[in-house]
XYZ file of C-alpha atoms in Angstrom:
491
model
C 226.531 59.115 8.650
C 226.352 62.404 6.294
C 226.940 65.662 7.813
C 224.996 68.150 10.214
C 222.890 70.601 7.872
C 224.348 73.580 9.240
C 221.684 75.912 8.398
C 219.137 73.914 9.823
C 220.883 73.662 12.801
C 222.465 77.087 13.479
C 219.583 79.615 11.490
C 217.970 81.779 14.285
C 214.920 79.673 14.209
C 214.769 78.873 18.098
C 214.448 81.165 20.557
C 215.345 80.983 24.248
C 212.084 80.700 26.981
C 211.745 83.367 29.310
C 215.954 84.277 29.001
C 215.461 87.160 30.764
C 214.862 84.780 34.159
C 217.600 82.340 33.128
C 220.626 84.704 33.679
C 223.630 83.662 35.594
C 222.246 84.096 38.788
C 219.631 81.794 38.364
C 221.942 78.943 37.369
C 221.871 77.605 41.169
C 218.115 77.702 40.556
C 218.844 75.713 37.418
C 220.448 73.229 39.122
C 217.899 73.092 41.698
C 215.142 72.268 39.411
C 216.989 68.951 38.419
C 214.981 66.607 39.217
C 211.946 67.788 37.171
C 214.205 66.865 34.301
C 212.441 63.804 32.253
C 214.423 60.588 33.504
C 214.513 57.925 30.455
C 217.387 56.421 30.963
C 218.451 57.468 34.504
C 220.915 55.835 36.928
C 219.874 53.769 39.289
C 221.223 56.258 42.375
C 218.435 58.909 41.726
C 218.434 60.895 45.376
C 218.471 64.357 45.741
C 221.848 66.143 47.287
C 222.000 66.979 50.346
C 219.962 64.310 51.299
C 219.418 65.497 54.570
C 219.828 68.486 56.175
C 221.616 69.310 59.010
C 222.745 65.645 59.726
C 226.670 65.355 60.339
C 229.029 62.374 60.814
C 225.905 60.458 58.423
C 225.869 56.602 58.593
C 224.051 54.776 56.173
C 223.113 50.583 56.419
C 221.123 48.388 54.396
C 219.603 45.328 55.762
C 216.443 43.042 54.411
C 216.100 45.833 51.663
C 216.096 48.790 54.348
C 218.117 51.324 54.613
C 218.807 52.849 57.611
C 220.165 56.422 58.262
C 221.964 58.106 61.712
C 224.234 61.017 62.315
C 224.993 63.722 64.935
C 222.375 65.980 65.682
C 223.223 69.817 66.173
C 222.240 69.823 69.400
C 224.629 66.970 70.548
C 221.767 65.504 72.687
C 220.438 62.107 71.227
C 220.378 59.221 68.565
C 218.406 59.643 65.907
C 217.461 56.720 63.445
C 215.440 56.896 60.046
C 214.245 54.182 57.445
C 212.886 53.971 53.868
C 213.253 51.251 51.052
C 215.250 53.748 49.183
C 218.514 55.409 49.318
C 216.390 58.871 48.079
C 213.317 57.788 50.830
C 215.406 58.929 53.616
C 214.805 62.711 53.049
C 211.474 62.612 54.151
C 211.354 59.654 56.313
C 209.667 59.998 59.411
C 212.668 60.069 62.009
C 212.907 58.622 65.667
C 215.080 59.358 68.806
C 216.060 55.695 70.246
C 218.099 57.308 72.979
C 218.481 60.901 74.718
C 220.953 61.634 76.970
C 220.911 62.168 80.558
C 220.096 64.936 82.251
C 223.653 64.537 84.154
C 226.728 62.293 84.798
C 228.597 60.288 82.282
C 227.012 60.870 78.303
C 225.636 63.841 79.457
C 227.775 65.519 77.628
C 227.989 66.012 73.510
C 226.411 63.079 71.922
C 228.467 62.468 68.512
C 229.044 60.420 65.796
C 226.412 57.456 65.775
C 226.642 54.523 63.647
C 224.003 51.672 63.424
C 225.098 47.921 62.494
C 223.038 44.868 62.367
C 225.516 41.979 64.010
C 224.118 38.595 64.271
C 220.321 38.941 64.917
C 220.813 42.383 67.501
C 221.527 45.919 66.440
C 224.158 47.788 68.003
C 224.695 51.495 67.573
C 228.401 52.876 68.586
C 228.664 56.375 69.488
C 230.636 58.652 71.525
C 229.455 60.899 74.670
C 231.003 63.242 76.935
C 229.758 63.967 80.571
C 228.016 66.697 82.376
C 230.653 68.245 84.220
C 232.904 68.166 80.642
C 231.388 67.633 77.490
C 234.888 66.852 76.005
C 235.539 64.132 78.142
C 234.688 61.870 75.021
C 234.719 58.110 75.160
C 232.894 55.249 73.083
C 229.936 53.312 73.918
C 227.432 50.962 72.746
C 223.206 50.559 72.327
C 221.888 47.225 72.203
C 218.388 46.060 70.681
C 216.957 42.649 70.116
C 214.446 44.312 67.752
C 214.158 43.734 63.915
C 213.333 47.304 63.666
C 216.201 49.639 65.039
C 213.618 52.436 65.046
C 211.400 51.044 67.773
C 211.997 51.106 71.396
C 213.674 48.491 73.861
C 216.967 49.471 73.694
C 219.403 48.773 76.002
C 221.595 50.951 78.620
C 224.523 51.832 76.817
C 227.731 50.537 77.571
C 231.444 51.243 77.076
C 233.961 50.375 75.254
C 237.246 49.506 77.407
C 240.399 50.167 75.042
C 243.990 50.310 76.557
C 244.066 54.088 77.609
C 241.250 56.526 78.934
C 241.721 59.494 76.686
C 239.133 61.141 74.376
C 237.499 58.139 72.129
C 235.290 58.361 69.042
C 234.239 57.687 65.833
C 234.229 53.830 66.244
C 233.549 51.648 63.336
C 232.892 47.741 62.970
C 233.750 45.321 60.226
C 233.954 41.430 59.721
C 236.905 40.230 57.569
C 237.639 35.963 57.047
C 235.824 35.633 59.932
C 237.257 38.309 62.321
C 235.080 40.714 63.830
C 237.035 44.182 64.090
C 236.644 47.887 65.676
C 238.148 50.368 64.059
C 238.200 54.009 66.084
C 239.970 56.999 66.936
C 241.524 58.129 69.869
C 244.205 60.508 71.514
C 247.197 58.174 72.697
C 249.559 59.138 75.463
C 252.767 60.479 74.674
C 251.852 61.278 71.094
C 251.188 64.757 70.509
C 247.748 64.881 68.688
C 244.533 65.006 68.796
C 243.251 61.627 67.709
C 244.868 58.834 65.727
C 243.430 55.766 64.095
C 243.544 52.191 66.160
C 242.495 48.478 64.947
C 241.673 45.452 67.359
C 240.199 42.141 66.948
C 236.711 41.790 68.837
C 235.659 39.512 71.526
C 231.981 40.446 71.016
C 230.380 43.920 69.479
C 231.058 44.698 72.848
C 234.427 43.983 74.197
C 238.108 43.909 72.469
C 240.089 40.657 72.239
C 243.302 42.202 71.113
C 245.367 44.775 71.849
C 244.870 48.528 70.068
C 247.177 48.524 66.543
C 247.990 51.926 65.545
C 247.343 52.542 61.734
C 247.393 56.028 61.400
C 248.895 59.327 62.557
C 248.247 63.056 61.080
C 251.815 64.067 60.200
C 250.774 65.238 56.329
C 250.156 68.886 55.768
C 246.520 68.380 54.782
C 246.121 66.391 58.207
C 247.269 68.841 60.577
C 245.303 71.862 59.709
C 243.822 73.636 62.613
C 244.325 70.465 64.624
C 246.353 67.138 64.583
C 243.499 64.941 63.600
C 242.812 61.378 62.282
C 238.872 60.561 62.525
C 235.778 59.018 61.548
C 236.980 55.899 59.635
C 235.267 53.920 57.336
C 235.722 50.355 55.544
C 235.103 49.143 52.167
C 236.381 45.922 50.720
C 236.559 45.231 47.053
C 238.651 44.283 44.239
C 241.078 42.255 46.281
C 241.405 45.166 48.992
C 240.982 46.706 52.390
C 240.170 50.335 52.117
C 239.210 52.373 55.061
C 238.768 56.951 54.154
C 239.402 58.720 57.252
C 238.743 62.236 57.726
C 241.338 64.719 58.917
C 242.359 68.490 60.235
C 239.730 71.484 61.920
C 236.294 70.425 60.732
C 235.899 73.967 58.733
C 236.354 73.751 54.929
C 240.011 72.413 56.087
C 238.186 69.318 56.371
C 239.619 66.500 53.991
C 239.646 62.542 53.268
C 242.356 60.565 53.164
C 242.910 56.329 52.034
C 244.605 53.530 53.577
C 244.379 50.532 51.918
C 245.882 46.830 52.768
C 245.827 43.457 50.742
C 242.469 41.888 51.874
C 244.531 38.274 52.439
C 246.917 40.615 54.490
C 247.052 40.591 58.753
C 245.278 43.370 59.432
C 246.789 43.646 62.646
C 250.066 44.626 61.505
C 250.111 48.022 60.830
C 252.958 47.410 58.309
C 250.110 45.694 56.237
C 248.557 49.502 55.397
C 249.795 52.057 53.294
C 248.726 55.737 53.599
C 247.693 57.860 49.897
C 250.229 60.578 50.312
C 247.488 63.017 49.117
C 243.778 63.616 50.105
C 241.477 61.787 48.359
C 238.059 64.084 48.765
C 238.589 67.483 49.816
C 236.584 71.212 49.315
C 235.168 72.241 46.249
C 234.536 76.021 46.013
C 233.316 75.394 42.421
C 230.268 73.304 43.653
C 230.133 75.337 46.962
C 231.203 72.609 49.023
C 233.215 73.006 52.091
C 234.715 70.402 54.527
C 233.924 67.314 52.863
C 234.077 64.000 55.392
C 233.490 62.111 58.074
C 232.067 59.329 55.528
C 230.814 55.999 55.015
C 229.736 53.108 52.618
C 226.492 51.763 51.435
C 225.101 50.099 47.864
C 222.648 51.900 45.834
C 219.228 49.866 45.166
C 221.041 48.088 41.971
C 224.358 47.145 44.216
C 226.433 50.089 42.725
C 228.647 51.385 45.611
C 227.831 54.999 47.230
C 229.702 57.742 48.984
C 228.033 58.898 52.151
C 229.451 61.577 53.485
C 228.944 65.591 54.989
C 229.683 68.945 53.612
C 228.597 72.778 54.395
C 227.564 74.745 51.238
C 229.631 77.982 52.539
C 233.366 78.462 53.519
C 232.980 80.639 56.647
C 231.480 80.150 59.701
C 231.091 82.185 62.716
C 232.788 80.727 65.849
C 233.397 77.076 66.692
C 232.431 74.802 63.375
C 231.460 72.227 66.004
C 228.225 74.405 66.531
C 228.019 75.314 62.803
C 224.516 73.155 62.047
C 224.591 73.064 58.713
C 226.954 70.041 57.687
C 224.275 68.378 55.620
C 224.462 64.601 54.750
C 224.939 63.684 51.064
C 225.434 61.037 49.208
C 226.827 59.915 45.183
C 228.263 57.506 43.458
C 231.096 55.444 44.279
C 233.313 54.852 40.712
C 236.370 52.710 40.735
C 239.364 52.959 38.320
C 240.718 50.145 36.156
C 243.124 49.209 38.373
C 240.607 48.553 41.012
C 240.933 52.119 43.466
C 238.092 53.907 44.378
C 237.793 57.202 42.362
C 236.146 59.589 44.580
C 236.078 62.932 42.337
C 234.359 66.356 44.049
C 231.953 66.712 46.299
C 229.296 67.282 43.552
C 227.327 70.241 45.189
C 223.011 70.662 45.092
C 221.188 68.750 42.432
C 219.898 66.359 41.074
C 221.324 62.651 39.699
C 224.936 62.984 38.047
C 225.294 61.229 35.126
C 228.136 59.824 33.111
C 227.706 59.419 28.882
C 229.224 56.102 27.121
C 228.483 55.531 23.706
C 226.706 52.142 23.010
C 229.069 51.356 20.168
C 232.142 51.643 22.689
C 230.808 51.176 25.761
C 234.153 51.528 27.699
C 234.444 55.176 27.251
C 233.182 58.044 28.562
C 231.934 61.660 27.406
C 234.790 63.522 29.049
C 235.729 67.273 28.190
C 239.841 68.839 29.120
C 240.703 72.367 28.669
C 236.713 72.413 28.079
C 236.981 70.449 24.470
C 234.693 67.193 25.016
C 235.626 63.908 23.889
C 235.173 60.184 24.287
C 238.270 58.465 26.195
C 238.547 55.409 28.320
C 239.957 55.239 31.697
C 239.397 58.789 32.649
C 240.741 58.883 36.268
C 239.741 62.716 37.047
C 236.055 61.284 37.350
C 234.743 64.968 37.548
C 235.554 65.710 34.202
C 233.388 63.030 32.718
C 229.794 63.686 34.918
C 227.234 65.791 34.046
C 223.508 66.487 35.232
C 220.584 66.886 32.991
C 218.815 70.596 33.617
C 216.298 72.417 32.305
C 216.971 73.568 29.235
C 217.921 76.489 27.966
C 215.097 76.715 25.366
C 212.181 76.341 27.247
C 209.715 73.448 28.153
C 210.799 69.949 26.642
C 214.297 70.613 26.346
C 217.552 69.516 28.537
C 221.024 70.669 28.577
C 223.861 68.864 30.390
C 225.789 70.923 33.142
C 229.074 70.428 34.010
C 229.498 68.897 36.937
C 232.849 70.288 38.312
C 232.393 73.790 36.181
C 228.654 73.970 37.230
C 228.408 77.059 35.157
C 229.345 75.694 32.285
C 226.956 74.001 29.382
C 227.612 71.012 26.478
C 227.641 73.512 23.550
C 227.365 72.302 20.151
C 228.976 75.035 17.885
C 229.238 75.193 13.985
C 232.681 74.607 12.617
C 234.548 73.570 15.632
C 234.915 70.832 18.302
C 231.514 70.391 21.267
C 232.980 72.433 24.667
C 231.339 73.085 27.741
C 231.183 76.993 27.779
C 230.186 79.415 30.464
C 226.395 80.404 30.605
C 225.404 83.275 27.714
C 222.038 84.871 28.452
C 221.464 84.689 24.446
C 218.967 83.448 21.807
C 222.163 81.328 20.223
C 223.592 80.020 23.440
C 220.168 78.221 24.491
C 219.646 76.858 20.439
C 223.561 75.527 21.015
C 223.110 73.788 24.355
C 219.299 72.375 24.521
C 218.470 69.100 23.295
C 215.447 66.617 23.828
C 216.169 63.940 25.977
C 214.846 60.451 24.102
C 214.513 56.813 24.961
C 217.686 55.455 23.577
C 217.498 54.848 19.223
C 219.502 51.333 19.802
C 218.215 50.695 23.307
C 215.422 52.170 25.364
C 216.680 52.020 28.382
C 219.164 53.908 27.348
C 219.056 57.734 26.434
C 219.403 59.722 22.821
C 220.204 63.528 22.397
C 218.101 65.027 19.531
C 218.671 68.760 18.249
C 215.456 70.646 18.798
C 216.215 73.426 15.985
C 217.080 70.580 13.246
C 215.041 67.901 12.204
C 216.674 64.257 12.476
C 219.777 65.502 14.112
C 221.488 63.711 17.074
C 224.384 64.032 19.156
C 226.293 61.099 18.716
C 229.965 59.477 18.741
C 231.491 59.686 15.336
C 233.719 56.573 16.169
C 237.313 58.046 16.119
C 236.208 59.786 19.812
C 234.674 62.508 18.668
C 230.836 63.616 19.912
C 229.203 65.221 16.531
C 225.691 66.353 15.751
C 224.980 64.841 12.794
C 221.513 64.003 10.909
C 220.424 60.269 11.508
C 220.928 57.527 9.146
C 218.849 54.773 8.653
C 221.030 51.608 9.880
C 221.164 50.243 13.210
C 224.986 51.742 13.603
C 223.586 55.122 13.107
C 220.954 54.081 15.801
C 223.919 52.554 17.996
C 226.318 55.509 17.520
C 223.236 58.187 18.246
C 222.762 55.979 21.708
C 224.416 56.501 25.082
C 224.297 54.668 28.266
C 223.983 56.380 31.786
C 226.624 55.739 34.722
């Protein structure tokens, strides 16, 4: 491939639309406008984040190519369940209450935490309720519906879930593993001076326990005893040979964080010496994206089986009063990556947008467009997944034009500058900074479904991978390696 004809690319010969109205306060607007970006090429997970508003402790399940969506209302009072083919349909799906409260006595109190599984040829939805007289007085029970469509009526009286000690209950989970069905729940054990800890039994039915409770988890860490002593809202996800269950742990503020336990999947999961606790959080606040208190997550598969994190945030740090009443934990969701030795790489909460998107050249499709100390390269195994995402925005020089935003540096651009290696610098309201960073996005030159980069202000040129990791611009040759090299895959 010959080199970039600097003077075709570089000359003042573009200018930048409307720059006045692109400064850096409108680069949240920027962001926002994401999904009007032209999609050739786009991931499969194309939803919007948040997904949906004001929806905390968010559970997700697909079943017969449905996916169904549940979470804690602000107002503590009901279950709420909502359905759409798509993982993006939810926003806007029409949403119904299956059960309300009482008006007093036992679950009269805060209504929290729902989760909906399909088990057998019934639906069951777990959740936890206080009562009247004290709305803490939190323990776990269970809906029941013989329906194929959770969101119609006919549900059953709830009913609770007996477990070894009556002390505040929540979060319960449910999972089948070699043919064991299992809960998986929180609660605050006697003589054990927290809040709530994480417990495992064997089931008799999706109603009743079969085995005694096996503690798996205390907060002792730093990160899990901020504000309170808390181990919560567990989730399960096995792959690659493994049992991994996130929890969530400490004040539900922006102190909020994930953690990982993880156990051999051929393992007894009954013996709590099976699991082993990340020393560190896995998922925790981002004040770069504006997101606070990440957790209280689960699992579900995009439409084309890739994994996805479910999970809430808030978009601010500080709250008046009691974060329980805060409303604004919003539900969002994005893609689950793993590394090469089969863990789940999590990355930041990716803050407001549109689809994230990860660049792999077609001629080595193992590595990713990555940038450290903000110098961008191509490099394989990149386990600080936020490094190596990026959204496609409006770009910087008008109509027809995109520019890729850093994903953990959101104010930060893919800049293309003569003379020296491609960066992601900070936003410059100037006629050269928009030239540098706008491209047109292209049905792939090797593959169609895949995407090309073209230079607007130079005829021919392409971003591409020069083959020793480096990402060029460079004018297109006429073989199909130029093609392949000028060609990048979305992930």
């Amino acid at each position: 491939m010959t080199g970039i004809d600097r003077r075709s690319l570089f000359r003042a010969g573009g200018v930048v639309a409307a720059a006045a109205s692109i400064g850096p306060a409108k680069i949240a607007a920027v962001t926002a406008a994401a999904d009007e970006v032209d999609q050739a090429g786009a991931p499969a997970l194309t939803t919007r984040n948040p997904l949906v508003e004001q929806r905390a402790d968010p559970f997700i399940t697909r079943v017969a190519g449905m996916y169904y969506l549940t979470g804690s209302v602000p107002e503590y009072d009901r279950v709420v369940v909502r359905g759409s083919s798509t993982v993006d349909g939810l926003a806007a799906a029409r949403e119904r209450t299956v059960w309300r409260r009482p008006a007093s006595g036992p679950m009269a109190g805060f209504i929290w935490a729902p989760e909906l599984h399909r088990i057998g040829d019934r639906w069951f939805v777990y959740f936890a309720a206080g009562d009247s007289d004290d709305p803490f007085r939190i323990r776990t029970y269970v809906l029941e519906s013989a329906n194929e469509d959770p969101r119609a009526e006919g549900w059953l009286p709830p009913k609770r879930i007996v477990t070894a000690w009556d002390t505040f209950t929540l979060d319960a989970t449910t999972f089948e593993h070699r043919g064991t069905r299992y809960l998986l729940w929180a609660q605050n054990e006697p003589g054990i001076a927290t809040n709530s800890n994480l417990y495992l039994a064997a089931m008799a039915s999706p109603l009743e326990l079969a085995t005694a409770p096996v503690r798996l988890s205390v907060p002792t860490a730093a990160w899990e005893t901020q504000g309170f002593r808390v181990n919560e809202g567990p989730a399960v996800l096995i792959r690659n040979g493994r049992v991994f269950v996130t929890f969530s742990a400490s004040a539900t503020d922006a102190r909020y964080a994930m953690g990982l336990l993880t156990a051999d999947e051929n393992a007894d999961l009954l013996d709590a010496r099976s699991w082993t606790k990340s020393p560190n959080p896995i998922f925790t606040t981002n004040a770069a994206t504006s997101q606070f208190g990440p957790g209280h997550n689960c699992f579900t598969v995009a439409e084309d089986g890739t994994d996805v994190l479910v999970y809430h945030a808030r978009d601010y740090r500080d709250i008046t009063g009691d974060p329980l009443f805060d409303p604004n934990r919003h539900t969002r969701v994005q893609r689950l990556y793993w590394n090469e030795d089969g863990t789940p790489s999590f990355g930041i909460p990716v803050g407001r947008g549109g689809p994230i998107s990860r660049l792999s050249p077609m001629d080595t499709p193992q590595l990713v467009l990555r940038h450290f100390e903000f110098r961008l390269r191509f490099e394989g195994n990149v386990r600080e997944l936020a490094d190596s995402q990026f959204r496609f925005v409006p770009g910087h020089l008008g109509p027809g034009t995109v520019s890729l935003q850093s994903v953990n540096f959101p104010d930060r651009y893919l800049r293309v500058i003569e003379d020296a290696v491609p960066r992601i610098d900070p936003f410059e309201d100037t006629d050269a900074y928009g030239r540098a960073t706008s491209f047109r996005r292209e049905p792939g030159l090797a593959d169609r479904t895949a995407v090309s980069l073209r230079v607007p202000t130079a005829p021919r040129t392409y971003l591409a991978h020069d083959g020793n990791g480096r990402l060029v611009a460079t004018l297109l040759g006429s073989t199909r390696t130029d093609r392949v090299r000028a060609t990048f895959r979305l992930g």
